[in-house]
Coordinates of C-alpha atoms in Angstrom, one line a residue:
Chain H
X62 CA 0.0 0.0 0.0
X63 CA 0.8 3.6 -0.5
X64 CA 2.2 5.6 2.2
X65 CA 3.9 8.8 3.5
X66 CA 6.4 8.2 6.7
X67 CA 8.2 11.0 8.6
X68 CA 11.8 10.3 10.6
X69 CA 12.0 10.7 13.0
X70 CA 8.9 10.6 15.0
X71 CA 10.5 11.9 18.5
X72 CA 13.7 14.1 18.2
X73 CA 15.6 16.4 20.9
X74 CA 17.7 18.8 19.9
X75 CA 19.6 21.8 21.9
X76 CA 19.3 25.4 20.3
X77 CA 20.9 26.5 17.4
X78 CA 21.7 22.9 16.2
X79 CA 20.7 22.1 12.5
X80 CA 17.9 19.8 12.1
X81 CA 16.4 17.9 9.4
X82 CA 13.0 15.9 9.3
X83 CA 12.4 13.6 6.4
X84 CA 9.6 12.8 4.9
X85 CA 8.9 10.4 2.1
X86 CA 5.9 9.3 0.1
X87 CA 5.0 6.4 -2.1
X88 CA 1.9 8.1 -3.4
X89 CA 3.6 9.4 -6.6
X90 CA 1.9 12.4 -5.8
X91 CA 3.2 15.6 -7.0
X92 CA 2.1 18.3 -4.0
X93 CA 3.8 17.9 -0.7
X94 CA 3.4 20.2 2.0
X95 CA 4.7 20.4 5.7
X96 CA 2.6 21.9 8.5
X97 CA 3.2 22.7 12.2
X98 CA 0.9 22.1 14.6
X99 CA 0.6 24.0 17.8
X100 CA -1.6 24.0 20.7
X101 CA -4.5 26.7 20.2
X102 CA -3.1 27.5 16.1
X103 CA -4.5 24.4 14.2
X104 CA -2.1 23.4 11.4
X105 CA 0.1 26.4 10.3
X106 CA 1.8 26.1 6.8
X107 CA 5.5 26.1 6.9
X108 CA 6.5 25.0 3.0
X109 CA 5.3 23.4 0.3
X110 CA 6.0 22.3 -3.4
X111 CA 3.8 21.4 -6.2
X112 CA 6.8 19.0 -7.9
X113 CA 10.4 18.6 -8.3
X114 CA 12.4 22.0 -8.5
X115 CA 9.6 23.7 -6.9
X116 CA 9.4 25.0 -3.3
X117 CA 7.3 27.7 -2.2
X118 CA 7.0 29.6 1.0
X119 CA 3.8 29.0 3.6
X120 CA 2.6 31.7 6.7
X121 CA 5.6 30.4 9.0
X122 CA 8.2 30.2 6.7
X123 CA 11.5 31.8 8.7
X124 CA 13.8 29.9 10.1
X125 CA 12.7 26.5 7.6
X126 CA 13.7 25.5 4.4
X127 CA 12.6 22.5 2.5
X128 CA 14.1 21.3 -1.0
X129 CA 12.3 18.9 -3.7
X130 CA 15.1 16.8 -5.6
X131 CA 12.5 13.7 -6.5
X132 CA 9.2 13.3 -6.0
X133 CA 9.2 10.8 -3.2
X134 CA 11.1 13.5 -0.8
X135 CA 10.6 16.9 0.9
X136 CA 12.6 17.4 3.7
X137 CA 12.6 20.2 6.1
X138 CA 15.4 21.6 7.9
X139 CA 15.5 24.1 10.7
X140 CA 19.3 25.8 10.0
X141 CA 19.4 27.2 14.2
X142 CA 17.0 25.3 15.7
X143 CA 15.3 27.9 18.4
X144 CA 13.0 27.1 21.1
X145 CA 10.3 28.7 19.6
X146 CA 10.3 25.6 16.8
X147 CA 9.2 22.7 19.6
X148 CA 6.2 21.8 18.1
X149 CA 4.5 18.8 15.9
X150 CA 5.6 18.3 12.5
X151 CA 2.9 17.4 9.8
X152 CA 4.4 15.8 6.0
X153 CA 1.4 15.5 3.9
X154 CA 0.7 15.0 -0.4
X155 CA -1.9 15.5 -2.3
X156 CA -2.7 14.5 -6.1
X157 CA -3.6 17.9 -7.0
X158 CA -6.3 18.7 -9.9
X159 CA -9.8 17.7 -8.6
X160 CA -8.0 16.2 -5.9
X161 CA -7.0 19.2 -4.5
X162 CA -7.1 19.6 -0.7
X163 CA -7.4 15.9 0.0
X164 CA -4.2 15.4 1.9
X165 CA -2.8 12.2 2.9
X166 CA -1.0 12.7 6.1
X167 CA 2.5 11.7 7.7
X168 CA 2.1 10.5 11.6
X169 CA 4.3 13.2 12.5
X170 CA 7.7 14.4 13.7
X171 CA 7.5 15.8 17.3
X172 CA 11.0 17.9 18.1
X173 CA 11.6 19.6 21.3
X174 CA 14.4 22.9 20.9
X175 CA 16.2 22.5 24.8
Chain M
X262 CA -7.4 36.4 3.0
X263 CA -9.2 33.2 2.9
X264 CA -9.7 31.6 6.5
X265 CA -11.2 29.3 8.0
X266 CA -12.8 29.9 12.4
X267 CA -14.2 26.9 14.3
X268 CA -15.4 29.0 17.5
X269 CA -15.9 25.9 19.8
X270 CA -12.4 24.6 21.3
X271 CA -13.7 22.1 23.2
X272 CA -17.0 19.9 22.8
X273 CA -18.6 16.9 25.3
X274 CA -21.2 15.0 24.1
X275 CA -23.1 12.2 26.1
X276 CA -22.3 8.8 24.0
X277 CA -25.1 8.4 21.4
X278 CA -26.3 11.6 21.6
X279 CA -26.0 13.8 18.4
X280 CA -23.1 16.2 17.9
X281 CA -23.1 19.6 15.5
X282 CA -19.2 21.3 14.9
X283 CA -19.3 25.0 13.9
X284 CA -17.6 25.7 11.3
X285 CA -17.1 29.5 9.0
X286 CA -15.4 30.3 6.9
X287 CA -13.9 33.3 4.7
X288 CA -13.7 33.1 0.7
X289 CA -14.8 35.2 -2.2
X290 CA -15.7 32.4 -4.5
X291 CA -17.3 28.9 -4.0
X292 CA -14.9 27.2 -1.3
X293 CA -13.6 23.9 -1.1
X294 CA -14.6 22.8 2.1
X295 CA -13.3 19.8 4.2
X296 CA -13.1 18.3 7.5
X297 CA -10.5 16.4 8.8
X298 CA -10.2 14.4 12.1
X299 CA -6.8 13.8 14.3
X300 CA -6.8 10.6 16.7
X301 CA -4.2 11.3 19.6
X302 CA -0.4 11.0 18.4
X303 CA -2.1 10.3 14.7
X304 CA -1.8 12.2 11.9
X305 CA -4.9 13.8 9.9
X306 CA -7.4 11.9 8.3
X307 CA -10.4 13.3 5.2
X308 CA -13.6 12.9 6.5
X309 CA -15.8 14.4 3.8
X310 CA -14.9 17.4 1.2
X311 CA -17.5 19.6 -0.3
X312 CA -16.7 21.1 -4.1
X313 CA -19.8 21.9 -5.4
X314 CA -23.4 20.3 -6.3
X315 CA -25.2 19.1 -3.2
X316 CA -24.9 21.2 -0.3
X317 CA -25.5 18.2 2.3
X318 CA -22.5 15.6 1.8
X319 CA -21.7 12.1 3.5
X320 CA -18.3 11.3 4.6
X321 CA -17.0 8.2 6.3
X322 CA -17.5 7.2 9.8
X323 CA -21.3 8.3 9.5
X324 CA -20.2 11.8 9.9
X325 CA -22.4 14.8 7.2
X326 CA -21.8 18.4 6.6
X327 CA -24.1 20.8 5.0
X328 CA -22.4 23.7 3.2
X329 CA -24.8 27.0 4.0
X330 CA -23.5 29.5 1.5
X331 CA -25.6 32.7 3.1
X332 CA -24.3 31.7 6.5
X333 CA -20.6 31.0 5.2
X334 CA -20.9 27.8 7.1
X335 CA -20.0 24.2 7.0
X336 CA -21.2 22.8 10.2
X337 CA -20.5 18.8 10.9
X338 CA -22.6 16.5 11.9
X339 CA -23.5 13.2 13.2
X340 CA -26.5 11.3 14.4
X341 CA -25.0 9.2 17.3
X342 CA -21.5 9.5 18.4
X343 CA -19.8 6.6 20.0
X344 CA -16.7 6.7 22.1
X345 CA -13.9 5.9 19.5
X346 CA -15.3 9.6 17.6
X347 CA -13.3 11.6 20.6
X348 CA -10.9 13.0 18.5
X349 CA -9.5 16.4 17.2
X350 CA -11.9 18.3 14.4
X351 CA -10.3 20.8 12.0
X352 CA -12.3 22.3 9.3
X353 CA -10.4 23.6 6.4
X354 CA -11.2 25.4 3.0
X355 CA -8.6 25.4 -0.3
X356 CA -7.3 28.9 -0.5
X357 CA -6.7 30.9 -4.1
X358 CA -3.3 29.4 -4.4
X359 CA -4.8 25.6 -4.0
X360 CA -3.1 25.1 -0.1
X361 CA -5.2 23.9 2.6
X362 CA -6.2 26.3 5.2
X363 CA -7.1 25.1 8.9
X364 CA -9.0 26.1 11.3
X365 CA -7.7 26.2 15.0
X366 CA -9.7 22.7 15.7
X367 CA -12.6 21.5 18.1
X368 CA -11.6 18.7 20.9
X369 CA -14.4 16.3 21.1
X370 CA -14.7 14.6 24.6
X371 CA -17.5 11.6 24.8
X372 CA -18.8 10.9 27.9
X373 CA -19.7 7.4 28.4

């Protein structure tokens, strides 16, 4: 079956340490997004590409980047992690076309910023 | 800007009893609508979309939604909830550049 994993799923890091979550999908979809989530903010939009070469910036952009070499991989790295970046990392994809919005979802990357 | 306000943070419903999430939302055009539900430590799952046509759709899990265009609304429903539907909510509608915009979410408690 199809899927979209995240690694790692716990990670501790100390502040301004580079850190990269990876994220891979076997969807062959061509949109992949990452999201935060934080306590009282729902999902907030960090990156996201619509297919290799392509990366565009979401609302909560600084501080992240993300590249998009293949299809099957986005991965997003925090150059100085700061505190202010402990949160729950979402990978999702999506087809696209009259697909759009239906996003198949990572089980997320929880990082804590000591 | 299109966005997307779910105004209840927390619900608790009796198990069995029925259960209404508010959602509104702000777009120019017709919306793509969706709900999406979050099991603890899981990531987000589709529950139903709405895109056009009819305004009352059926998603899985016995959950509905009616899209209310004059009310900018797309409320979820269901009849009965049992004690495995305690979960996150989140609303969401498809913004002008075709990326998904949450709401904050609604925690549903069932009470046994």
């Amino acid at each position: 079956d199809a899927e979209i994993t995240q690694s790692p799923r716990h990670k501790i890091t100390e502040t301004g340490r580079q850190v990269t979550l990876a994220c891979h999908q076997t969807w062959n979809h061509n949109n992949m997004f990452w999201y935060r989530q934080d306590l009282g903010h729902g999902l907030r939009l960090i990156h996201y590409s619509y297919g290799v070469q392509d990366t565009n910036k979401g609302e909560v952009s600084d501080g992240y980047s993300v590249s998009r070499s293949n299809t099957e991989d986005l991965p997003l790295t925090l150059e100085s992690a700061a505190s202010s970046q402990t949160s729950v990392y979402f990978c999702a994809s999506s087809q696209g076309g009259d697909r759009t919005g239906e996003l198949f979802f990572g089980e997320g990357s929880r990082l804590t910023v000591l | 800007a299109q966005s997307v306000t779910q105004p209840d943070i927390h619900i608790t419903v009796s198990e069995g009893a029925s259960l209404e999430l508010r959602c509104n939302y702000s777009y120019g055009a017709t919306p793509y609508l969706f709900w999406y539900v979050q099991s603890p430590g899981q990531g987000l799952q589709l529950l139903l979309k709405y895109f056009s046509g009819d305004t009352l759709v059926q998603g899985i899990k016995g959950f509905e939604a009616e899209f209310k265009r004059s009310q900018s609304s797309f409320n979820l429903r269901k009849p009965s909830v049992h004690w495995s539907d305690a979960a996150e909510y989140f609303c969401a509608v498809v913004d002008s550049s075709y990326k998904l915009i949450f709401g904050s979410g609604t925690r549903l408690l069932v009470r046994p």
